[in-house]
mmCIF file of C-alpha atoms in Angstrom:
data_model
loop_
_atom_site.group_PDB
_atom_site.id
_atom_site.type_symbol
_atom_site.label_atom_id
_atom_site.label_comp_id
_atom_site.label_asym_id
_atom_site.label_seq_id
_atom_site.Cartn_x
_atom_site.Cartn_y
_atom_site.Cartn_z
ATOM 1 C CA MET E 7 -110.377 118.835 29.255
ATOM 2 C CA VAL E 8 -107.457 118.549 27.202
ATOM 3 C CA SER E 9 -107.723 116.986 23.924
ATOM 4 C CA GLU E 10 -105.622 114.216 22.659
ATOM 5 C CA GLU E 11 -103.988 116.443 20.246
ATOM 6 C CA GLU E 12 -103.000 118.801 22.918
ATOM 7 C CA ILE E 13 -101.692 115.915 24.943
ATOM 8 C CA GLN E 14 -99.744 114.756 21.939
ATOM 9 C CA GLN E 15 -98.461 118.183 21.411
ATOM 10 C CA LEU E 16 -97.595 118.455 25.098
ATOM 11 C CA LYS E 17 -95.855 115.098 24.928
ATOM 12 C CA SER E 18 -94.069 116.186 21.848
ATOM 13 C CA GLU E 19 -93.076 119.467 23.487
ATOM 14 C CA ASN E 20 -92.171 117.541 26.610
ATOM 15 C CA GLU E 21 -89.944 115.200 24.595
ATOM 16 C CA LEU E 22 -88.444 118.179 22.843
ATOM 17 C CA LEU E 23 -87.855 119.853 26.195
ATOM 18 C CA GLN E 24 -86.324 116.644 27.553
ATOM 19 C CA ILE E 25 -84.033 116.456 24.514
ATOM 20 C CA GLN E 26 -83.178 120.108 25.015
ATOM 21 C CA LEU E 27 -82.701 119.408 28.715
ATOM 22 C CA GLN E 28 -80.407 116.506 27.863
ATOM 23 C CA ASP E 29 -78.539 118.721 25.430
ATOM 24 C CA ILE E 30 -78.268 121.424 28.048
ATOM 25 C CA THR E 31 -77.275 118.840 30.661
ATOM 26 C CA GLU E 32 -74.637 117.490 28.309
ATOM 27 C CA MET E 33 -73.477 121.023 27.591
ATOM 28 C CA ILE E 34 -73.398 121.701 31.333
ATOM 29 C CA ASN E 35 -71.435 118.453 31.841
ATOM 30 C CA VAL E 36 -69.069 119.433 29.066
ATOM 31 C CA ARG E 37 -68.794 122.909 30.590
ATOM 32 C CA GLU E 38 -68.212 121.415 34.043
ATOM 33 C CA GLU E 39 -65.542 119.152 32.579
ATOM 34 C CA GLU E 40 -64.022 122.212 30.894
ATOM 35 C CA ILE E 41 -64.297 124.115 34.175
ATOM 36 C CA GLU E 42 -62.723 121.169 36.017
ATOM 37 C CA LEU E 43 -60.008 121.042 33.383
ATOM 38 C CA LEU E 44 -59.535 124.807 33.697
ATOM 39 C CA ARG E 45 -59.412 124.445 37.509
ATOM 40 C CA LYS E 46 -56.773 121.722 37.123
ATOM 41 C CA LYS E 47 -54.904 123.948 34.692
ATOM 42 C CA ALA E 48 -55.242 126.861 37.117
ATOM 43 C CA ASP E 49 -54.016 124.656 39.980
ATOM 44 C CA TYR E 50 -51.200 123.459 37.766
ATOM 45 C CA ALA E 51 -50.441 127.087 36.791
ATOM 46 C CA VAL E 52 -50.409 128.005 40.512
ATOM 47 C CA MET E 53 -48.115 125.065 41.175
ATOM 48 C CA LEU E 54 -45.897 126.099 38.227
ATOM 49 C CA GLN E 55 -45.918 129.695 39.492
ATOM 50 C CA SER E 56 -44.918 128.467 42.956
ATOM 51 C CA THR E 57 -42.192 126.280 41.429
ATOM 52 C CA LEU E 58 -41.097 129.204 39.275
ATOM 53 C CA ASP E 59 -41.015 131.493 42.321
ATOM 54 C CA GLY E 60 -39.007 128.849 44.207
ATOM 55 C CA ASN E 61 -36.656 128.470 41.257
ATOM 56 C CA LEU E 62 -36.288 132.234 40.988
ATOM 57 C CA GLU E 63 -35.501 132.376 44.713
ATOM 58 C CA GLN E 64 -32.941 129.589 44.281
ATOM 59 C CA ILE E 65 -31.454 131.391 41.278
ATOM 60 C CA SER E 66 -31.246 134.582 43.348
ATOM 61 C CA GLN E 67 -29.546 132.684 46.171
ATOM 62 C CA MET E 68 -27.206 131.018 43.684
ATOM 63 C CA GLN E 69 -26.374 134.414 42.163
ATOM 64 C CA GLN E 70 -25.654 135.750 45.642
ATOM 65 C CA PHE E 71 -23.547 132.649 46.397
ATOM 66 C CA ILE E 72 -21.697 133.054 43.087
ATOM 67 C CA GLY E 73 -21.131 136.734 43.874
ATOM 68 C CA ASP E 74 -19.769 135.814 47.307
ATOM 69 C CA GLU E 75 -17.544 133.141 45.770
ATOM 70 C CA GLN E 76 -16.316 135.582 43.110
ATOM 71 C CA ARG E 77 -15.445 138.111 45.836
ATOM 72 C CA LYS E 78 -13.647 135.355 47.736
ATOM 73 C CA LEU E 79 -11.853 134.393 44.530
ATOM 74 C CA VAL E 80 -10.797 137.996 43.922
ATOM 75 C CA GLY E 81 -9.586 138.207 47.532
ATOM 76 C CA ALA E 82 -7.717 134.928 47.171
ATOM 77 C CA ALA E 83 -6.160 136.132 43.913
ATOM 78 C CA LYS E 84 -5.036 139.329 45.650
ATOM 79 C CA ARG E 85 -3.595 137.332 48.550
ATOM 80 C CA GLU E 86 -1.885 135.004 46.083
ATOM 81 C CA ALA E 87 -0.413 137.979 44.185
ATOM 82 C CA ALA E 88 0.753 139.508 47.472
ATOM 83 C CA MET E 89 2.302 136.178 48.484
ATOM 84 C CA GLU E 90 4.014 135.905 45.083
ATOM 85 C CA ASP E 91 5.396 139.431 45.539
ATOM 86 C CA GLU E 92 6.555 138.498 49.028
ATOM 87 C CA ILE E 93 8.215 135.327 47.714
ATOM 88 C CA VAL E 94 9.909 137.286 44.903
ATOM 89 C CA GLN E 95 11.147 139.836 47.446
ATOM 90 C CA SER E 96 12.311 137.029 49.718
ATOM 91 C CA ILE E 97 14.187 135.376 46.850
ATOM 92 C CA GLN E 98 15.693 138.730 45.882
ATOM 93 C CA MET E 99 16.739 139.359 49.499
ATOM 94 C CA GLU E 100 18.235 135.872 49.699
ATOM 95 C CA LYS E 101 20.140 136.491 46.459
ATOM 96 C CA GLU E 102 21.381 139.811 47.799
ATOM 97 C CA PHE E 103 22.367 138.052 51.034
ATOM 98 C CA TYR E 104 24.400 135.480 49.103
ATOM 99 C CA ASP E 105 25.997 138.263 47.018
ATOM 100 C CA ILE E 106 26.879 140.184 50.188
ATOM 101 C CA ARG E 107 28.167 137.013 51.842
ATOM 102 C CA GLU E 108 30.281 136.264 48.765
ATOM 103 C CA LYS E 109 31.668 139.816 48.808
ATOM 104 C CA TYR E 110 32.287 139.467 52.549
ATOM 105 C CA GLU E 111 34.165 136.194 52.028
ATOM 106 C CA SER E 112 36.137 137.771 49.178
ATOM 107 C CA SER E 113 36.914 140.835 51.312
ATOM 108 C CA LYS E 114 37.853 138.587 54.222
ATOM 109 C CA ALA E 115 40.257 136.643 51.974
ATOM 110 C CA ALA E 116 41.675 139.899 50.608
ATOM 111 C CA LEU E 117 42.090 141.192 54.160
ATOM 112 C CA HIS E 118 43.845 137.960 55.120
ATOM 113 C CA ASP E 119 46.147 138.390 52.104
ATOM 114 C CA LEU E 120 46.793 142.006 53.129
ATOM 115 C CA ASP E 121 47.542 140.869 56.690
ATOM 116 C CA ASN E 122 50.031 138.345 55.292
ATOM 117 C CA GLU E 123 51.583 140.988 53.041
ATOM 118 C CA LEU E 124 51.709 143.420 55.963
ATOM 119 C CA ALA E 125 53.433 140.831 58.133
ATOM 120 C CA GLU E 126 55.812 140.067 55.274
ATOM 121 C CA THR E 127 56.389 143.779 54.655
ATOM 122 C CA SER E 128 56.931 144.348 58.365
ATOM 123 C CA GLY E 129 59.507 141.573 58.362
ATOM 124 C CA MET E 130 61.131 143.079 55.273
ATOM 125 C CA TYR E 131 61.224 146.507 56.949
ATOM 126 C CA ARG E 132 62.900 144.928 59.984
ATOM 127 C CA GLN E 133 65.380 143.218 57.683
ATOM 128 C CA LEU E 134 65.830 146.520 55.808
ATOM 129 C CA ALA E 135 66.394 148.353 59.094
ATOM 130 C CA THR E 136 68.887 145.688 60.137
ATOM 131 C CA CYS E 137 70.579 145.919 56.735
ATOM 132 C CA MET E 138 70.594 149.737 56.879
ATOM 133 C CA SER E 139 72.116 149.567 60.340
ATOM 134 C CA ARG E 140 74.661 147.020 59.088
ATOM 135 C CA ILE E 141 75.352 149.193 55.993
ATOM 136 C CA ALA E 142 75.858 152.235 58.227
ATOM 137 C CA GLU E 143 78.195 150.154 60.408
ATOM 138 C CA LEU E 144 80.039 148.868 57.343
ATOM 139 C CA GLU E 145 80.237 152.363 55.848
ATOM 140 C CA SER E 146 81.586 153.605 59.156
ATOM 141 C CA ASN E 147 84.107 150.730 59.227
ATOM 142 C CA LEU E 148 84.953 151.500 55.578
ATOM 143 C CA GLU E 149 85.570 155.134 56.416
ATOM 144 C CA ILE E 150 87.722 154.140 59.356
ATOM 145 C CA ALA E 151 89.547 151.639 57.154
ATOM 146 C CA GLN E 152 89.964 154.285 54.450
ATOM 147 C CA LEU E 153 91.245 156.792 57.006
ATOM 148 C CA GLU E 154 93.614 154.159 58.397
ATOM 149 C CA ASN E 155 94.606 153.224 54.863
ATOM 150 C CA GLN E 156 95.260 156.908 54.078
ATOM 151 C CA TYR E 157 97.221 157.279 57.266
ATOM 152 C CA MET E 158 99.199 154.155 56.441
ATOM 153 C CA LYS E 159 99.841 155.394 52.897
ATOM 154 C CA GLU E 160 101.132 158.616 54.298
ATOM 155 C CA GLU E 161 103.363 156.736 56.779
ATOM 156 C CA LEU E 162 104.482 154.444 54.004
ATOM 157 C CA GLU E 163 105.299 157.396 51.836
ATOM 158 C CA ALA E 164 107.197 158.978 54.676
ATOM 159 C CA LEU E 165 109.058 155.716 55.333
ATOM 160 C CA ARG E 166 109.899 155.400 51.639
ATOM 161 C CA LYS E 167 111.327 158.847 51.610
ATOM 162 C CA ILE E 168 113.409 157.963 54.624
ATOM 163 C CA VAL E 169 114.498 154.699 53.069
ATOM 164 C CA GLN E 170 115.372 156.408 49.774
ATOM 165 C CA ASN E 171 117.150 159.188 51.332
ATOM 166 C CA PRO E 172 118.192 158.075 54.708
ATOM 167 C CA PHE E 173 120.434 161.068 55.270
ATOM 168 C CA ASN E 174 118.106 163.816 54.302
ATOM 169 C CA PRO E 175 115.137 163.683 56.492
ATOM 170 C CA GLU E 176 112.717 166.283 55.617
#
């Protein structure tokens, strides 16, 4: 049989083993808590990774959206510049139109003045023609009068000679 000392020793070893078992159990519990904590951290890391992936996807979509908006903005700026050019050309054409219209009105007034001057000149030429005709008539009458006057002078001279010398007719 087993002696008391052996039983004591077995009890003592048993107590030691139970203490060691408790220590190991506590260590296992601590390790399980650490493992549970690590699992939670891993789950949290997975969740963070998923969130990060989602955020990265959103950032990518936002970058694509921003790129699209920038292209639209560039297109709008080009359209705006083209419209500004068109407006400037339109304003320039309108200015040229007003300049041409002003020149037209000025030319029209000058033409009206020329028409008036032409009518006046035409009237003056008619008057001049009438005057020239009248001058020619008067010159002709003057010549006739001068010829008659000459003839009368000659007759007068002849009559004077007769009157001065009534008996010697030449």
